[in-house]
Amino acid sequence: MAIEDVPQGNGSGFRRYWASDLLSGFLVFLIALPLCLGISLACGYPAIAGIFTAIIGGIVGTVFSNSELTIKGPAAGLIVIAIGCVTDFGFTAGRDPAADIEAYRLALGVGVVAGVIQILFGVFRSGILGEFFPPAAVHGLLASIGVIIFAKQLPVTLGLGSEGTPLELLARIPSYFTEFHPEVSVIGLISLVVMFGYPLLKIPGLRAIPAPLVVVVITVPLGLYYGLTSDFLVSVPFNMFGALTFPDFSGVATATGVKYIILFALIGSLESLLSAKAVDQIDPYRRKTNHDADLLAVGVGNTASAFVGGLPMISEIVRSKANIDNGAKTRFANMYHGMFLLVFVALAPTLINMIPLAALGAMLVFTGYRLASPKEFVHMYHVGREQLVIYVATIVGVLATDLLVGIGIGILVKVLIHLVNGVPVASLFRLRVDVEGTRVAVRDSAVFSTWIGLKRRLEGLKGEEPVTVDLSETVLVDHTVMERLHEMQTEFEEGDSRLEIRGLDGHRALSEDPTAARRRKS
């Protein structure tokens, strides 16, 4: 494909592709509106907070990032961090409104500092750090977030409270079906049927109508019919600018503040990098995101968002995929989706206040289920039983402790498995390679903790001549390295070059998957 045929997010692209970008931005707005509201409420923030985030993300993402098709906004993957932050700062879920406002403002202060750190990640070109974390641990982290979202939003879908730890809420699931609110649960269950059943329908043209929009269209009249009180409905102010809230920085230097600054900056950056990478893989024009620039955009967006009362943002995968499916060509679709949100919330807050909370809860139950899909367990098993062990260990670790400790447990389990497989301890921390021309020979092991160094050496040799990575002298090549090497082969081919992987004839694959770990035969 000629360069001139690839859509670019510049002035020319703005004029040439405005119609397709505007249409996609509108359709993504229809998906984003209920999700932004639901994510905000699940985080313990005011419902309007997620709208602020998406509006700012639309503007900042368009200006600072070269990622043409990602949609910036609040994401379900950060719910657990956000609700944990406000809870640790004294959030009472409405029992003490003054305490809730103060917890919200303290969380905003944390968000500003985390955003500044993400800006520094971008400035100092730290985007490659997303390559460090093992896929099984990352997917385990996302699955554990899905379990927590499911546990906390299922009672909301049935008109009940959702206080307690994730494990306590999971243990109480049987009681929900005897204590449910009759009218609210009807709305919630219908919403669940729509969300889970919609992807199964094969009606032509139906995909153009987002499932969340169908849920809203069905449940708003039901809420009016049942006469639901404001306790069971969304609440946004009639003057959205009157809802602007400014941060309180007094909690930043506390143990709680430091913990959540790290979580927001680290987990948010990791999720955003993974999303941007995933979008690149399905971009019809195979454009590549500058991950450092994208981190900078997310950091600027988070700093600005937290300053006015918004949620943390990332490059969000579900809305980004919808953006691609709806025919977006450039980053201006992201801007249009933010502008539609701004106009709608400014002009039609009454309609938003008719949306039942149970409907939003059902959307998040569906999101949680997808993050922790049983298919992911099966996939991990097929990649390798040791990957399933890491995946499950991360999930259990997060549910029993918290996100940061949980992913640390997953990484530790991976290290222990490597040691059992004979990997020398020193090679976990130091890459040993011999470079001769365009041949890179790896010794001892090729594992996740030394992948970044190996990647840089291979990229430094990228050119017209084939680059060879020789793995014959390794004891183990783990799944992380195998997966990333396969990705690099595709990248080399797209750049009219070639990467050859050699030296694995003396290794045994731990599963039949092409990216399975390889251990040297005895």
Short mmCIF file of C-alpha atoms in Angstrom, two decimals:
data_model
loop_
_atom_site.label_atom_id
_atom_site.label_comp_id
_atom_site.label_asym_id
_atom_site.label_seq_id
_atom_site.Cartn_x
_atom_site.Cartn_y
_atom_site.Cartn_z
CA MET A 1 0.00 0.00 0.00
CA ALA A 2 1.39 3.37 -1.01
CA ILE A 3 2.05 5.87 1.77
CA GLU A 4 -0.27 8.41 0.16
CA ASP A 5 -3.13 5.88 0.44
CA VAL A 6 -2.74 5.49 4.22
CA PRO A 7 -5.04 7.89 6.11
CA GLN A 8 -3.13 10.37 8.28
CA GLY A 9 -4.48 12.37 11.22
CA ASN A 10 -3.35 15.73 9.85
CA GLY A 11 -5.11 18.67 8.21
CA SER A 12 -5.47 16.82 4.94
CA GLY A 13 -6.86 13.74 6.68
CA PHE A 14 -9.28 15.89 8.69
CA ARG A 15 -10.77 17.31 5.48
CA ARG A 16 -10.65 14.10 3.45
CA TYR A 17 -12.07 11.65 5.99
CA TRP A 18 -14.37 13.88 8.07
CA ALA A 19 -17.54 12.03 7.05
CA SER A 20 -16.35 8.53 8.02
CA ASP A 21 -14.67 9.81 11.21
CA LEU A 22 -17.77 11.79 12.22
CA LEU A 23 -20.06 8.78 11.73
CA SER A 24 -17.76 6.48 13.68
CA GLY A 25 -17.36 9.09 16.43
CA PHE A 26 -21.15 9.27 16.76
CA LEU A 27 -21.58 5.49 16.96
CA VAL A 28 -18.77 5.18 19.51
CA PHE A 29 -20.43 7.98 21.52
CA LEU A 30 -23.57 5.83 21.75
CA ILE A 31 -21.48 3.03 23.28
CA ALA A 32 -19.38 5.31 25.45
CA LEU A 33 -22.19 7.27 27.12
CA PRO A 34 -23.67 4.48 29.27
CA LEU A 35 -20.26 2.88 29.87
CA CYS A 36 -18.74 6.17 31.07
CA LEU A 37 -21.63 6.62 33.50
CA GLY A 38 -21.49 3.04 34.75
CA ILE A 39 -17.73 3.00 35.21
CA SER A 40 -17.87 6.29 37.14
CA LEU A 41 -20.47 5.02 39.57
CA ALA A 42 -18.65 1.70 40.01
CA CYS A 43 -15.52 3.70 40.91
CA GLY A 44 -17.32 5.66 43.63
CA TYR A 45 -17.02 8.86 41.57
CA PRO A 46 -19.98 11.03 40.46
CA ALA A 47 -21.56 9.77 37.23
CA ILE A 48 -20.43 12.87 35.33
CA ALA A 49 -16.75 12.13 36.06
CA GLY A 50 -16.45 9.57 33.27
CA ILE A 51 -17.94 12.02 30.78
CA PHE A 52 -15.28 14.60 31.70
CA THR A 53 -12.63 11.94 31.09
CA ALA A 54 -13.92 10.94 27.65
CA ILE A 55 -14.26 14.55 26.51
CA ILE A 56 -10.71 15.40 27.59
CA GLY A 57 -9.41 12.10 26.20
CA GLY A 58 -10.94 12.90 22.83
CA ILE A 59 -9.15 16.24 22.65
CA VAL A 60 -5.81 15.27 24.19
CA GLY A 61 -5.55 11.97 22.34
CA THR A 62 -6.07 13.73 19.03
CA VAL A 63 -3.39 16.33 19.75
CA PHE A 64 -0.64 14.35 21.48
CA SER A 65 -0.84 10.76 20.21
CA ASN A 66 -0.19 9.36 16.75
CA SER A 67 -2.46 6.39 17.49
CA GLU A 68 -5.02 6.88 14.76
CA LEU A 69 -7.80 4.58 15.92
CA THR A 70 -7.63 4.29 19.72
CA ILE A 71 -10.39 5.85 21.80
CA LYS A 72 -9.24 7.49 25.03
CA GLY A 73 -11.55 7.35 28.03
CA PRO A 74 -12.40 5.65 31.33
CA ALA A 75 -11.99 1.88 31.38
CA ALA A 76 -13.45 -0.95 33.42
CA GLY A 77 -9.91 -2.19 34.07
CA LEU A 78 -9.24 0.76 36.39
CA ILE A 79 -12.46 0.41 38.43
CA VAL A 80 -10.78 -1.72 41.07
CA ILE A 81 -8.00 0.82 41.61
CA ALA A 82 -10.34 3.82 41.67
CA ILE A 83 -12.87 2.35 44.10
CA GLY A 84 -10.02 1.10 46.29
CA CYS A 85 -8.53 4.60 46.34
CA VAL A 86 -11.70 6.45 47.39
CA THR A 87 -12.58 3.70 49.87
CA ASP A 88 -9.19 3.93 51.56
CA PHE A 89 -9.65 7.70 51.71
CA GLY A 90 -12.96 7.30 53.59
CA PHE A 91 -15.68 6.80 50.94
CA THR A 92 -18.98 5.75 52.60
CA ALA A 93 -21.18 5.00 49.55
CA GLY A 94 -23.60 7.80 50.37
CA ARG A 95 -23.90 7.40 54.15
CA ASP A 96 -21.80 10.53 54.75
CA PRO A 97 -21.88 12.82 51.66
CA ALA A 98 -19.25 15.18 53.08
CA ALA A 99 -16.81 12.30 53.62
CA ASP A 100 -17.53 11.01 50.12
CA ILE A 101 -16.74 14.36 48.52
CA GLU A 102 -13.50 14.63 50.46
CA ALA A 103 -12.49 11.07 49.46
CA TYR A 104 -13.27 11.94 45.84
CA ARG A 105 -11.12 15.09 45.97
CA LEU A 106 -8.24 13.22 47.61
CA ALA A 107 -8.44 10.60 44.86
CA LEU A 108 -8.31 13.38 42.28
CA GLY A 109 -5.07 14.63 43.85
CA VAL A 110 -3.62 11.15 43.47
CA GLY A 111 -4.81 11.10 39.85
CA VAL A 112 -3.02 14.35 39.03
CA VAL A 113 0.31 13.09 40.37
CA ALA A 114 -0.11 9.71 38.62
CA GLY A 115 -0.79 11.60 35.38
CA VAL A 116 2.41 13.61 35.79
CA ILE A 117 4.35 10.36 36.27
CA GLN A 118 2.82 9.00 33.07
CA ILE A 119 3.94 12.18 31.29
CA LEU A 120 7.47 11.46 32.52
CA PHE A 121 7.12 7.85 31.27
CA GLY A 122 6.41 9.27 27.83
CA VAL A 123 9.13 11.95 27.94
CA PHE A 124 11.78 9.46 29.04
CA ARG A 125 10.64 6.91 26.44
CA SER A 126 9.46 4.28 28.89
CA GLY A 127 6.83 2.79 26.58
CA ILE A 128 8.95 -0.29 26.10
CA LEU A 129 8.40 -1.22 29.77
CA GLY A 130 5.09 -2.72 28.67
CA GLU A 131 7.20 -5.46 27.08
CA PHE A 132 8.56 -6.58 30.47
CA PHE A 133 5.46 -8.11 32.04
CA PRO A 134 4.73 -11.78 31.19
CA PRO A 135 1.49 -12.19 29.18
CA ALA A 136 0.08 -14.83 31.56
CA ALA A 137 0.50 -12.51 34.56
CA VAL A 138 -1.00 -9.55 32.66
CA HIS A 139 -4.00 -11.58 31.50
CA GLY A 140 -4.37 -12.93 35.03
CA LEU A 141 -4.41 -9.35 36.32
CA LEU A 142 -7.14 -8.40 33.84
CA ALA A 143 -9.13 -11.54 34.66
CA SER A 144 -8.96 -10.79 38.38
CA ILE A 145 -10.22 -7.28 37.67
CA GLY A 146 -13.07 -8.89 35.73
CA VAL A 147 -13.95 -11.13 38.68
CA ILE A 148 -13.98 -8.15 41.03
CA ILE A 149 -16.17 -6.09 38.67
CA PHE A 150 -18.56 -9.03 38.30
CA ALA A 151 -18.74 -9.52 42.07
CA LYS A 152 -19.40 -5.84 42.78
CA GLN A 153 -21.86 -5.14 39.96
CA LEU A 154 -24.06 -8.25 40.15
CA PRO A 155 -25.82 -7.03 43.33
CA VAL A 156 -26.27 -3.59 41.75
CA THR A 157 -27.98 -5.29 38.81
CA LEU A 158 -30.43 -6.86 41.27
CA GLY A 159 -31.04 -3.65 43.23
CA LEU A 160 -28.82 -4.52 46.21
CA GLY A 161 -25.80 -2.96 47.91
CA SER A 162 -22.29 -4.03 46.95
CA GLU A 163 -20.22 -3.45 50.06
CA GLY A 164 -17.54 -5.93 51.06
CA THR A 165 -14.39 -7.51 49.69
CA PRO A 166 -14.55 -9.36 46.37
CA LEU A 167 -14.32 -12.74 48.10
CA GLU A 168 -17.13 -11.78 50.51
CA LEU A 169 -19.32 -10.62 47.63
CA LEU A 170 -18.68 -13.82 45.68
CA ALA A 171 -19.62 -15.88 48.73
CA ARG A 172 -22.91 -13.95 49.03
CA ILE A 173 -24.04 -14.59 45.44
CA PRO A 174 -26.65 -17.26 46.41
CA SER A 175 -28.31 -14.81 48.82
CA TYR A 176 -28.76 -12.20 46.05
CA PHE A 177 -31.42 -14.34 44.44
CA THR A 178 -33.55 -14.35 47.58
CA GLU A 179 -33.03 -10.71 48.62
CA PHE A 180 -33.33 -9.00 45.20
CA HIS A 181 -35.45 -5.89 44.55
CA PRO A 182 -38.28 -7.20 42.28
CA GLU A 183 -38.68 -4.29 39.84
CA VAL A 184 -34.99 -3.42 39.66
CA SER A 185 -34.00 -7.05 39.14
CA VAL A 186 -36.39 -7.33 36.17
CA ILE A 187 -34.58 -4.39 34.55
CA GLY A 188 -31.20 -5.85 35.46
CA LEU A 189 -31.96 -9.34 34.16
CA ILE A 190 -33.40 -8.02 30.89
CA SER A 191 -30.24 -5.95 30.49
CA LEU A 192 -28.09 -9.04 31.08
CA VAL A 193 -30.06 -11.02 28.50
CA VAL A 194 -29.49 -8.25 25.94
CA MET A 195 -25.77 -7.88 26.70
CA PHE A 196 -25.04 -11.62 26.64
CA GLY A 197 -27.47 -12.52 23.87
CA TYR A 198 -26.72 -9.68 21.46
CA PRO A 199 -23.40 -11.08 20.15
CA LEU A 200 -25.16 -14.37 19.33
CA LEU A 201 -27.63 -12.73 16.94
CA LYS A 202 -26.64 -12.94 13.26
CA ILE A 203 -29.14 -10.43 11.89
CA PRO A 204 -27.64 -8.34 9.04
CA GLY A 205 -27.10 -4.71 9.99
CA LEU A 206 -27.71 -5.35 13.69
CA ARG A 207 -24.06 -4.77 14.55
CA ALA A 208 -24.51 -1.11 13.63
CA ILE A 209 -26.73 -0.70 16.72
CA PRO A 210 -24.59 -0.97 19.90
CA ALA A 211 -25.87 -3.35 22.58
CA PRO A 212 -25.53 -0.71 25.36
CA LEU A 213 -27.82 1.58 23.36
CA VAL A 214 -30.40 -1.22 23.05
CA VAL A 215 -30.22 -1.72 26.82
CA VAL A 216 -30.84 1.98 27.46
CA VAL A 217 -33.73 2.15 24.98
CA ILE A 218 -35.43 -0.83 26.66
CA THR A 219 -34.75 -0.03 30.32
CA VAL A 220 -35.56 3.70 30.44
CA PRO A 221 -39.26 3.09 29.65
CA LEU A 222 -39.25 0.17 32.10
CA GLY A 223 -37.86 2.44 34.81
CA LEU A 224 -40.61 4.96 34.13
CA TYR A 225 -43.24 2.22 34.16
CA TYR A 226 -42.06 0.89 37.52
CA GLY A 227 -41.71 4.40 38.90
CA LEU A 228 -38.15 3.88 40.10
CA THR A 229 -36.97 6.44 42.63
CA SER A 230 -33.78 8.46 42.27
CA ASP A 231 -31.96 5.90 44.43
CA PHE A 232 -32.08 3.50 41.50
CA LEU A 233 -31.41 5.99 38.68
CA VAL A 234 -28.37 7.82 37.35
CA SER A 235 -27.88 11.35 38.64
CA VAL A 236 -25.98 13.99 36.70
CA PRO A 237 -26.24 17.76 37.28
CA PHE A 238 -28.25 19.93 34.90
CA ASN A 239 -25.23 22.22 34.62
CA MET A 240 -22.26 19.97 33.93
CA PHE A 241 -19.78 22.80 34.42
CA GLY A 242 -21.14 23.31 37.92
CA ALA A 243 -19.98 19.76 38.64
CA LEU A 244 -16.31 20.58 38.06
CA THR A 245 -14.41 19.45 41.15
CA PHE A 246 -10.82 20.28 42.00
CA PRO A 247 -8.31 17.97 43.68
CA ASP A 248 -7.10 17.92 47.26
CA PHE A 249 -3.38 17.12 47.36
CA SER A 250 -3.15 16.56 51.11
CA GLY A 251 -3.31 12.77 50.70
CA VAL A 252 -0.59 12.48 48.07
CA ALA A 253 2.29 11.98 50.50
CA THR A 254 0.45 9.44 52.68
CA ALA A 255 0.98 5.68 52.43
CA THR A 256 -2.44 5.38 50.76
CA GLY A 257 -1.62 8.14 48.30
CA VAL A 258 1.75 6.65 47.31
CA LYS A 259 0.21 3.20 46.85
CA TYR A 260 -2.49 4.41 44.49
CA ILE A 261 -0.19 6.77 42.59
CA ILE A 262 1.92 3.71 41.77
CA LEU A 263 -1.15 1.64 40.86
CA PHE A 264 -2.73 4.30 38.66
CA ALA A 265 0.53 5.11 36.89
CA LEU A 266 1.77 1.54 36.47
CA ILE A 267 -1.42 -0.44 35.80
CA GLY A 268 -3.01 2.38 33.80
CA SER A 269 0.08 2.71 31.60
CA LEU A 270 0.33 -1.05 31.13
CA GLU A 271 -3.35 -1.38 30.14
CA SER A 272 -3.07 1.56 27.78
CA LEU A 273 0.04 0.17 26.07
CA LEU A 274 -1.59 -3.25 25.66
CA SER A 275 -4.70 -1.67 24.17
CA ALA A 276 -2.73 0.48 21.74
CA LYS A 277 -0.71 -2.55 20.69
CA ALA A 278 -3.87 -4.60 20.17
CA VAL A 279 -5.45 -1.84 18.07
CA ASP A 280 -2.33 -1.66 15.88
CA GLN A 281 -2.77 -5.36 15.10
CA ILE A 282 -6.33 -4.84 13.79
CA ASP A 283 -5.75 -1.49 12.09
CA PRO A 284 -6.67 -2.12 8.41
CA TYR A 285 -3.78 0.13 7.35
CA ARG A 286 -1.25 -1.48 9.75
CA ARG A 287 -0.19 1.85 11.21
CA LYS A 288 2.05 1.73 14.28
CA THR A 289 1.53 3.68 17.47
CA ASN A 290 4.45 5.50 19.03
CA HIS A 291 3.98 4.10 22.53
CA ASP A 292 6.00 6.87 24.16
CA ALA A 293 3.82 9.53 22.52
CA ASP A 294 0.70 7.60 23.51
CA LEU A 295 1.86 7.42 27.13
CA LEU A 296 2.48 11.16 27.01
CA ALA A 297 -1.06 11.70 25.69
CA VAL A 298 -2.56 9.50 28.41
CA GLY A 299 -0.49 11.29 31.06
CA VAL A 300 -1.53 14.76 29.88
CA GLY A 301 -5.13 13.56 29.66
CA ASN A 302 -5.09 12.08 33.15
CA THR A 303 -3.53 15.18 34.65
CA ALA A 304 -6.11 17.46 33.02
CA SER A 305 -8.99 15.09 33.78
CA ALA A 306 -8.15 14.77 37.48
CA PHE A 307 -7.81 18.56 37.76
CA VAL A 308 -11.49 19.00 36.87
CA GLY A 309 -13.01 15.93 38.55
CA GLY A 310 -12.58 13.19 35.95
CA LEU A 311 -11.67 9.52 36.15
CA PRO A 312 -8.34 8.08 35.02
CA MET A 313 -8.20 7.27 31.30
CA ILE A 314 -6.43 4.78 29.08
CA SER A 315 -6.49 3.83 25.41
CA GLU A 316 -9.62 1.70 25.69
CA ILE A 317 -9.82 -1.48 23.61
CA VAL A 318 -13.60 -2.12 23.34
CA ARG A 319 -14.46 1.36 22.11
CA SER A 320 -11.36 1.39 19.91
CA LYS A 321 -12.42 -1.84 18.20
CA ALA A 322 -15.90 -0.39 17.69
CA ASN A 323 -14.21 2.65 16.17
CA ILE A 324 -12.44 0.44 13.63
CA ASP A 325 -15.56 -1.62 12.92
CA ASN A 326 -17.53 1.57 12.26
CA GLY A 327 -15.11 2.72 9.57
CA ALA A 328 -12.98 5.37 11.32
CA LYS A 329 -9.93 6.46 9.36
CA THR A 330 -8.04 8.91 11.61
CA ARG A 331 -7.65 10.06 15.20
CA PHE A 332 -10.33 12.73 14.66
CA ALA A 333 -12.99 10.07 15.30
CA ASN A 334 -11.77 10.08 18.91
CA MET A 335 -12.26 13.84 19.03
CA TYR A 336 -15.75 13.62 17.53
CA HIS A 337 -16.85 11.01 20.09
CA GLY A 338 -15.76 13.39 22.87
CA MET A 339 -17.57 16.31 21.26
CA PHE A 340 -20.81 14.33 20.96
CA LEU A 341 -20.59 13.48 24.67
CA LEU A 342 -20.04 17.12 25.54
CA VAL A 343 -23.05 18.30 23.52
CA PHE A 344 -25.39 15.56 24.72
CA VAL A 345 -24.61 15.91 28.42
CA ALA A 346 -24.82 19.70 28.18
CA LEU A 347 -28.18 19.69 26.37
CA ALA A 348 -29.96 16.54 27.56
CA PRO A 349 -29.10 15.76 31.20
CA THR A 350 -32.76 14.90 31.90
CA LEU A 351 -32.56 11.89 29.57
CA ILE A 352 -29.43 10.63 31.31
CA ASN A 353 -31.14 10.87 34.70
CA MET A 354 -33.75 8.37 33.49
CA ILE A 355 -31.22 5.54 33.02
CA PRO A 356 -31.58 2.79 35.68
CA LEU A 357 -28.44 1.93 37.63
CA ALA A 358 -29.28 -1.75 37.17
CA ALA A 359 -28.85 -1.35 33.40
CA LEU A 360 -25.37 0.12 33.86
CA GLY A 361 -24.55 -2.61 36.38
CA ALA A 362 -25.51 -5.26 33.83
CA MET A 363 -23.20 -3.72 31.24
CA LEU A 364 -20.33 -3.93 33.71
CA VAL A 365 -21.24 -7.51 34.71
CA PHE A 366 -20.88 -8.37 31.02
CA THR A 367 -17.57 -6.50 30.84
CA GLY A 368 -16.29 -8.33 33.92
CA TYR A 369 -17.31 -11.67 32.46
CA ARG A 370 -15.45 -10.93 29.23
CA LEU A 371 -12.29 -9.99 31.13
CA ALA A 372 -12.45 -13.27 33.08
CA SER A 373 -13.90 -15.39 30.27
CA PRO A 374 -13.63 -19.18 30.71
CA LYS A 375 -12.18 -19.21 27.20
CA GLU A 376 -9.10 -17.45 28.56
CA PHE A 377 -8.47 -20.31 31.01
CA VAL A 378 -8.70 -22.78 28.11
CA HIS A 379 -6.39 -20.63 25.99
CA MET A 380 -3.77 -20.48 28.73
CA TYR A 381 -3.91 -24.25 29.14
CA HIS A 382 -3.33 -24.72 25.41
CA VAL A 383 -0.35 -22.35 25.47
CA GLY A 384 1.15 -24.37 28.29
CA ARG A 385 0.17 -25.77 31.67
CA GLU A 386 2.81 -23.60 33.32
CA GLN A 387 1.10 -20.55 31.80
CA LEU A 388 -2.19 -21.60 33.35
CA VAL A 389 -0.46 -21.91 36.74
CA ILE A 390 0.91 -18.34 36.42
CA TYR A 391 -2.49 -17.08 35.24
CA VAL A 392 -4.40 -18.64 38.13
CA ALA A 393 -1.75 -17.64 40.68
CA THR A 394 -2.10 -14.01 39.60
CA ILE A 395 -5.91 -14.13 39.88
CA VAL A 396 -5.80 -15.71 43.34
CA GLY A 397 -3.06 -13.32 44.42
CA VAL A 398 -5.06 -10.25 43.39
CA LEU A 399 -8.31 -11.48 44.99
CA ALA A 400 -6.51 -12.35 48.23
CA THR A 401 -4.39 -9.17 48.39
CA ASP A 402 -4.46 -6.33 45.86
CA LEU A 403 -3.48 -5.60 42.26
CA LEU A 404 0.16 -4.70 42.83
CA VAL A 405 0.90 -7.64 45.12
CA GLY A 406 -1.13 -9.95 42.90
CA ILE A 407 0.82 -9.30 39.71
CA GLY A 408 4.00 -9.57 41.79
CA ILE A 409 2.87 -13.04 42.89
CA GLY A 410 2.26 -14.01 39.27
CA ILE A 411 5.75 -12.87 38.25
CA LEU A 412 7.30 -14.66 41.24
CA VAL A 413 5.55 -17.92 40.27
CA LYS A 414 6.93 -17.54 36.73
CA VAL A 415 10.46 -17.04 38.11
CA LEU A 416 10.12 -20.16 40.28
CA ILE A 417 8.96 -22.19 37.28
CA HIS A 418 11.99 -20.96 35.33
CA LEU A 419 14.32 -22.03 38.13
CA VAL A 420 12.70 -25.48 38.25
CA ASN A 421 13.29 -25.74 34.50
CA GLY A 422 17.02 -25.19 35.05
CA VAL A 423 17.40 -21.51 34.20
CA PRO A 424 20.59 -20.11 35.84
CA VAL A 425 19.73 -17.44 38.41
CA ALA A 426 22.15 -14.94 36.88
CA SER A 427 20.44 -15.16 33.47
CA LEU A 428 17.19 -13.90 35.00
CA PHE A 429 18.87 -10.55 35.49
CA ARG A 430 21.55 -10.36 32.80
CA LEU A 431 21.21 -11.06 29.09
CA ARG A 432 24.17 -12.97 27.66
CA VAL A 433 24.47 -12.61 23.89
CA ASP A 434 27.15 -12.76 21.18
CA VAL A 435 26.57 -10.49 18.19
CA GLU A 436 28.34 -11.23 14.92
CA GLY A 437 27.11 -9.14 12.02
CA THR A 438 23.38 -9.69 11.85
CA ARG A 439 23.47 -12.86 13.97
CA VAL A 440 22.51 -12.64 17.64
CA ALA A 441 23.35 -15.77 19.67
CA VAL A 442 21.67 -15.99 23.08
CA ARG A 443 23.26 -18.02 25.87
CA ASP A 444 21.85 -19.49 29.12
CA SER A 445 18.20 -18.44 28.67
CA ALA A 446 15.85 -16.11 26.84
CA VAL A 447 13.15 -15.08 29.32
CA PHE A 448 10.77 -12.20 30.01
CA SER A 449 13.09 -10.34 32.38
CA THR A 450 15.82 -9.95 29.72
CA TRP A 451 13.53 -9.58 26.69
CA ILE A 452 13.81 -5.78 26.47
CA GLY A 453 17.60 -6.01 26.05
CA LEU A 454 17.24 -8.70 23.37
CA LYS A 455 14.55 -6.71 21.56
CA ARG A 456 16.77 -3.61 21.39
CA ARG A 457 19.66 -5.60 19.95
CA LEU A 458 17.47 -7.15 17.27
CA GLU A 459 15.85 -3.84 16.36
CA GLY A 460 19.27 -2.23 16.12
CA LEU A 461 20.17 -4.68 13.33
CA LYS A 462 16.94 -4.22 11.39
CA GLY A 463 17.63 -3.49 7.73
CA GLU A 464 17.78 -5.10 4.36
CA GLU A 465 19.81 -8.15 5.42
CA PRO A 466 18.07 -10.96 7.33
CA VAL A 467 18.61 -10.80 11.10
CA THR A 468 19.10 -14.14 12.84
CA VAL A 469 18.48 -14.92 16.50
CA ASP A 470 20.23 -18.15 17.48
CA LEU A 471 18.74 -19.86 20.56
CA SER A 472 20.68 -23.13 20.40
CA GLU A 473 22.71 -22.41 23.55
CA THR A 474 19.72 -21.61 25.76
CA VAL A 475 18.36 -23.85 28.50
CA LEU A 476 14.92 -22.29 28.18
CA VAL A 477 13.10 -19.88 25.89
CA ASP A 478 9.96 -18.83 27.71
CA HIS A 479 6.51 -18.10 26.29
CA THR A 480 6.98 -14.34 26.61
CA VAL A 481 10.05 -14.36 24.36
CA MET A 482 8.52 -16.82 21.87
CA GLU A 483 5.38 -14.69 21.55
CA ARG A 484 7.33 -11.45 21.17
CA LEU A 485 9.73 -12.97 18.63
CA HIS A 486 6.78 -14.03 16.49
CA GLU A 487 5.41 -10.48 16.72
CA MET A 488 8.80 -9.08 15.72
CA GLN A 489 8.93 -11.36 12.70
CA THR A 490 5.69 -9.77 11.47
CA GLU A 491 7.04 -6.28 12.16
CA PHE A 492 10.25 -7.03 10.26
CA GLU A 493 8.28 -8.33 7.27
CA GLU A 494 6.13 -5.18 7.23
CA GLY A 495 9.37 -3.18 7.14
CA ASP A 496 10.69 -5.18 4.16
CA SER A 497 13.17 -7.04 6.33
CA ARG A 498 13.34 -10.52 7.83
CA LEU A 499 13.94 -12.03 11.26
CA GLU A 500 14.93 -15.70 11.39
CA ILE A 501 14.62 -17.81 14.57
CA ARG A 502 17.13 -20.66 14.72
CA GLY A 503 18.54 -23.18 17.16
CA LEU A 504 15.32 -24.68 18.54
CA ASP A 505 15.74 -28.16 17.06
CA GLY A 506 17.33 -29.31 20.31
CA HIS A 507 14.48 -27.94 22.41
CA ARG A 508 11.15 -29.48 23.38
CA ALA A 509 7.99 -27.36 23.18
CA LEU A 510 5.94 -27.43 26.39
CA SER A 511 2.73 -27.46 24.33
CA GLU A 512 1.62 -27.56 20.71
CA ASP A 513 1.02 -23.80 20.59
CA PRO A 514 3.46 -21.97 18.23
CA THR A 515 4.38 -19.57 21.05
CA ALA A 516 4.85 -22.25 23.71
CA ALA A 517 7.98 -22.17 25.86
CA ARG A 518 10.93 -24.29 24.67
CA ARG A 519 13.14 -26.28 27.04
CA ARG A 520 16.40 -27.87 25.93
CA LYS A 521 16.19 -31.64 25.68
CA SER A 522 18.17 -33.56 28.28
#
